[in-house]
């Protein structure tokens, strides 16, 4: 569950925060606020909670990393902050959310799945705006639920290079089909496989995830700069329209 929430938070952080604003934030300040969530003083914990919620979406990538902390109490507090930020999303984002969910339900009701189905294409046509609701759906469904496969496939297809860090969490997803879709997308977005095997097991997944995180660290500045330029020009930033995410 924590891994799934982390993916949602990262998607939102990269999708809705302008690249320039995200880059201007002081990473050490954000990390310090997260550390303050486990402070001994109640007032200090409350102040950090309020400040992180005030910062909102740009703080989500930092919060996401803390969702994997060993400290159970810290994870609990971080999850509260993340959920509160998500609860405050603006209405336009909620409209996309409802439309994506509706399309997925209609797709499920057909009893069959294909990446060319009109309902599936409705989701894909939202591009990167579909990422948060898709990951919200991945939060809701168990490992073997068919909606999890549909949502994972669409997520892999709409993701762009600036979503690499978001996709990393799903390389070890509980559903093998989601892992296949995301693994294929990661290869196409980065040009690297890092010997990732969707059936390789936790050790293989962990090593690949760490290498993809390093790849992101090495390339993120250029990717976000390019994304900001494309956004200024009104250029869509979804992944290749021919990519199905499967393989």
Short mmCIF file of C-alpha atoms in Angstrom, two decimals:
data_model
loop_
_atom_site.label_atom_id
_atom_site.label_comp_id
_atom_site.label_asym_id
_atom_site.label_seq_id
_atom_site.Cartn_x
_atom_site.Cartn_y
_atom_site.Cartn_z
CA UNK A 1 0.00 0.00 0.00
CA UNK A 2 2.78 2.45 0.89
CA UNK A 3 4.48 1.78 -2.46
CA UNK A 4 1.25 2.53 -4.31
CA UNK A 5 0.67 5.81 -2.46
CA UNK A 6 4.25 6.79 -3.19
CA UNK A 7 3.65 6.29 -6.92
CA UNK A 8 0.55 8.47 -6.83
CA UNK A 9 2.34 11.22 -4.95
CA UNK A 10 5.28 11.23 -7.34
CA UNK A 11 2.98 11.38 -10.34
CA UNK A 12 1.17 14.36 -8.94
CA UNK A 13 4.35 16.11 -7.93
CA UNK A 14 5.84 15.84 -11.41
CA UNK A 15 2.59 16.39 -13.28
CA UNK A 16 1.01 19.39 -11.59
CA UNK A 17 4.02 21.29 -10.22
CA UNK A 18 5.64 23.55 -12.85
CA UNK A 19 9.20 22.37 -13.44
CA UNK A 20 10.69 25.75 -12.52
CA UNK A 21 8.84 25.86 -9.19
CA UNK A 22 9.84 22.31 -8.32
CA UNK A 23 13.47 23.05 -9.11
CA UNK A 24 13.45 26.27 -7.03
CA UNK A 25 12.31 24.48 -3.88
CA UNK A 26 15.08 23.88 -1.35
CA UNK A 27 15.37 20.09 -1.14
CA UNK A 28 17.13 20.28 2.21
CA UNK A 29 14.29 22.38 3.64
CA UNK A 30 11.72 19.83 2.49
CA UNK A 31 13.79 16.99 3.92
CA UNK A 32 14.06 18.87 7.19
CA UNK A 33 10.30 19.33 7.37
CA UNK A 34 9.84 15.60 6.84
CA UNK A 35 12.31 14.89 9.63
CA UNK A 36 10.38 17.27 11.87
CA UNK A 37 7.33 15.02 11.49
CA UNK A 38 9.03 12.69 13.97
CA UNK A 39 10.26 15.40 16.33
CA UNK A 40 9.77 14.89 20.07
CA UNK A 41 7.99 18.23 20.46
CA UNK A 42 4.32 18.15 19.52
CA UNK A 43 4.37 21.79 18.35
CA UNK A 44 7.29 21.05 16.02
CA UNK A 45 5.50 18.06 14.50
CA UNK A 46 2.33 20.09 14.00
CA UNK A 47 4.21 22.99 12.43
CA UNK A 48 5.95 20.67 9.96
CA UNK A 49 2.65 19.01 9.10
CA UNK A 50 0.96 22.34 8.43
CA UNK A 51 3.87 23.65 6.36
CA UNK A 52 4.08 20.55 4.16
CA UNK A 53 0.35 20.65 3.52
CA UNK A 54 0.68 24.34 2.66
CA UNK A 55 3.49 23.60 0.17
CA UNK A 56 1.22 20.97 -1.35
CA UNK A 57 1.94 19.10 -4.57
CA UNK A 58 5.61 20.21 -4.96
CA UNK A 59 6.38 18.49 -1.65
CA UNK A 60 4.98 15.13 -2.74
CA UNK A 61 8.14 13.61 -4.28
CA UNK A 62 10.04 14.22 -1.03
CA UNK A 63 7.16 12.85 1.02
CA UNK A 64 6.96 9.80 -1.23
CA UNK A 65 10.50 8.76 -0.41
CA UNK A 66 9.63 8.90 3.30
CA UNK A 67 6.73 6.48 2.75
CA UNK A 68 9.36 3.75 2.48
CA UNK A 69 11.06 4.68 5.77
CA UNK A 70 11.59 2.02 8.43
CA UNK A 71 10.05 4.26 11.08
CA UNK A 72 6.39 3.22 11.34
CA UNK A 73 5.28 6.41 13.07
CA UNK A 74 6.99 8.57 10.45
CA UNK A 75 5.28 6.62 7.66
CA UNK A 76 1.92 7.16 9.38
CA UNK A 77 2.45 10.91 9.65
CA UNK A 78 3.74 11.21 6.08
CA UNK A 79 0.77 9.27 4.77
CA UNK A 80 -1.58 11.67 6.57
CA UNK A 81 0.12 14.66 4.93
CA UNK A 82 0.06 13.05 1.47
CA UNK A 83 -3.63 12.16 1.74
CA UNK A 84 -4.47 15.67 2.92
CA UNK A 85 -2.64 17.21 -0.04
CA UNK A 86 -4.44 14.88 -2.44
CA UNK A 87 -7.79 15.71 -0.82
CA UNK A 88 -7.26 19.37 -1.70
CA UNK A 89 -6.78 18.88 -5.42
CA UNK A 90 -8.39 21.50 -7.64
CA UNK A 91 -11.75 20.78 -9.37
CA UNK A 92 -10.30 20.48 -12.92
CA UNK A 93 -8.13 17.61 -11.75
CA UNK A 94 -11.16 15.97 -10.17
CA UNK A 95 -13.11 16.18 -13.44
CA UNK A 96 -10.40 14.23 -15.24
CA UNK A 97 -10.40 11.77 -12.35
CA UNK A 98 -14.12 11.09 -12.72
CA UNK A 99 -13.92 10.70 -16.49
CA UNK A 100 -11.01 8.28 -16.29
CA UNK A 101 -12.81 6.19 -13.69
CA UNK A 102 -15.98 6.13 -15.77
CA UNK A 103 -14.12 5.02 -18.90
CA UNK A 104 -12.38 2.26 -16.98
CA UNK A 105 -15.66 0.98 -15.55
CA UNK A 106 -17.20 0.86 -19.02
CA UNK A 107 -14.12 -0.94 -20.34
CA UNK A 108 -14.36 -3.50 -17.53
CA UNK A 109 -18.05 -4.00 -18.23
CA UNK A 110 -17.27 -5.19 -21.75
CA UNK A 111 -15.50 -8.24 -20.39
CA UNK A 112 -12.58 -7.89 -22.80
CA UNK A 113 -9.57 -5.65 -23.15
CA UNK A 114 -7.62 -4.24 -26.03
CA UNK A 115 -5.47 -1.15 -26.32
CA UNK A 116 -7.58 -0.12 -29.31
CA UNK A 117 -10.89 -0.20 -27.44
CA UNK A 118 -12.67 3.19 -27.52
CA UNK A 119 -12.95 3.24 -23.73
CA UNK A 120 -9.25 2.60 -23.34
CA UNK A 121 -8.43 5.31 -25.86
CA UNK A 122 -10.62 7.76 -23.91
CA UNK A 123 -8.24 7.31 -21.01
CA UNK A 124 -5.08 7.53 -23.11
CA UNK A 125 -6.28 10.71 -24.82
CA UNK A 126 -6.08 12.55 -21.51
CA UNK A 127 -2.33 12.08 -21.73
CA UNK A 128 -0.35 12.78 -18.58
CA UNK A 129 -3.39 14.27 -16.88
CA UNK A 130 -4.64 10.68 -16.53
CA UNK A 131 -1.68 9.62 -14.40
CA UNK A 132 -2.99 10.65 -10.95
CA UNK A 133 -6.44 9.03 -11.36
CA UNK A 134 -4.86 5.91 -12.82
CA UNK A 135 -2.57 5.59 -9.84
CA UNK A 136 -5.47 6.26 -7.52
CA UNK A 137 -7.20 3.29 -9.15
CA UNK A 138 -4.08 1.21 -8.63
CA UNK A 139 -4.38 2.07 -4.95
CA UNK A 140 -7.87 0.61 -4.82
CA UNK A 141 -7.62 -2.73 -6.58
CA UNK A 142 -6.05 -5.95 -5.38
CA UNK A 143 -3.18 -7.60 -7.22
CA UNK A 144 -5.28 -9.79 -9.51
CA UNK A 145 -8.16 -7.44 -10.24
CA UNK A 146 -8.64 -6.83 -13.96
CA UNK A 147 -8.94 -3.07 -13.39
CA UNK A 148 -5.41 -3.10 -12.05
CA UNK A 149 -4.14 -4.48 -15.35
CA UNK A 150 -6.10 -1.91 -17.38
CA UNK A 151 -4.92 0.97 -15.22
CA UNK A 152 -1.32 -0.21 -15.32
CA UNK A 153 -1.37 -0.53 -19.09
CA UNK A 154 -2.78 2.97 -19.53
CA UNK A 155 -0.33 4.42 -17.02
CA UNK A 156 2.59 2.95 -18.92
CA UNK A 157 1.26 4.32 -22.21
CA UNK A 158 0.63 7.93 -21.18
CA UNK A 159 3.83 8.40 -19.16
CA UNK A 160 6.53 10.69 -20.53
CA UNK A 161 10.20 10.95 -19.64
CA UNK A 162 9.50 13.26 -16.72
CA UNK A 163 7.41 10.45 -15.21
CA UNK A 164 10.26 7.93 -15.00
CA UNK A 165 10.58 8.36 -11.26
CA UNK A 166 6.84 7.76 -10.93
CA UNK A 167 6.98 4.52 -12.89
CA UNK A 168 9.91 3.16 -10.90
CA UNK A 169 7.64 2.17 -8.00
CA UNK A 170 5.60 -0.08 -10.31
CA UNK A 171 8.55 -2.18 -11.44
CA UNK A 172 7.84 -4.28 -8.35
CA UNK A 173 4.04 -4.09 -8.57
CA UNK A 174 2.03 -6.98 -7.18
CA UNK A 175 0.59 -7.74 -10.63
CA UNK A 176 2.90 -9.26 -13.24
CA UNK A 177 1.03 -7.61 -16.13
CA UNK A 178 1.53 -4.19 -14.61
CA UNK A 179 5.23 -4.98 -14.21
CA UNK A 180 5.43 -6.01 -17.86
CA UNK A 181 3.72 -2.83 -19.09
CA UNK A 182 5.80 -0.55 -16.89
CA UNK A 183 9.05 -2.37 -17.68
CA UNK A 184 8.42 -1.92 -21.40
CA UNK A 185 7.63 1.76 -20.91
CA UNK A 186 10.77 2.31 -18.87
CA UNK A 187 12.88 0.75 -21.59
CA UNK A 188 11.32 2.96 -24.25
CA UNK A 189 11.53 6.13 -22.18
CA UNK A 190 15.12 5.70 -21.01
CA UNK A 191 16.66 3.41 -23.62
CA UNK A 192 17.82 1.17 -20.78
CA UNK A 193 16.69 -2.20 -19.39
CA UNK A 194 19.22 -2.65 -16.58
CA UNK A 195 18.52 -6.39 -16.84
CA UNK A 196 15.02 -5.84 -15.44
CA UNK A 197 12.87 -8.96 -15.54
CA UNK A 198 9.17 -8.70 -14.67
CA UNK A 199 9.44 -12.22 -13.23
CA UNK A 200 12.90 -11.71 -11.77
CA UNK A 201 11.89 -11.32 -8.14
CA UNK A 202 12.57 -8.69 -5.45
CA UNK A 203 16.35 -8.65 -5.81
CA UNK A 204 16.22 -8.09 -9.57
CA UNK A 205 13.52 -5.43 -9.20
CA UNK A 206 15.37 -3.61 -6.44
CA UNK A 207 18.59 -3.42 -8.45
CA UNK A 208 16.77 -2.18 -11.56
CA UNK A 209 14.83 0.41 -9.56
CA UNK A 210 18.02 1.79 -8.05
CA UNK A 211 19.66 2.06 -11.47
CA UNK A 212 16.62 3.82 -12.93
CA UNK A 213 16.66 6.25 -9.99
CA UNK A 214 20.31 6.97 -10.77
CA UNK A 215 19.38 7.45 -14.44
CA UNK A 216 16.75 9.96 -13.39
CA UNK A 217 19.22 11.81 -11.17
CA UNK A 218 21.64 12.07 -14.08
CA UNK A 219 19.06 13.20 -16.64
CA UNK A 220 16.29 14.95 -14.70
CA UNK A 221 17.59 18.50 -15.07
CA UNK A 222 17.66 18.31 -18.86
CA UNK A 223 14.33 16.44 -19.02
CA UNK A 224 12.50 18.95 -16.83
CA UNK A 225 14.03 21.87 -18.73
CA UNK A 226 12.84 20.37 -22.02
CA UNK A 227 9.40 19.64 -20.55
CA UNK A 228 9.06 23.24 -19.39
CA UNK A 229 9.97 24.49 -22.87
CA UNK A 230 7.45 22.15 -24.49
CA UNK A 231 4.76 23.21 -22.05
CA UNK A 232 5.42 26.85 -22.85
CA UNK A 233 4.93 26.00 -26.53
CA UNK A 234 1.77 24.02 -25.82
CA UNK A 235 3.35 20.73 -26.95
CA UNK A 236 1.76 17.56 -25.45
CA UNK A 237 4.18 15.53 -23.34
CA UNK A 238 2.63 12.06 -23.24
CA UNK A 239 4.60 9.03 -24.28
CA UNK A 240 4.65 7.77 -27.87
CA UNK A 241 1.12 7.16 -29.15
CA UNK A 242 2.16 3.81 -30.58
CA UNK A 243 3.39 2.48 -27.27
CA UNK A 244 1.06 -0.04 -25.68
CA UNK A 245 3.16 -0.53 -22.58
CA UNK A 246 3.06 -4.29 -23.01
CA UNK A 247 5.65 -6.74 -24.03
#
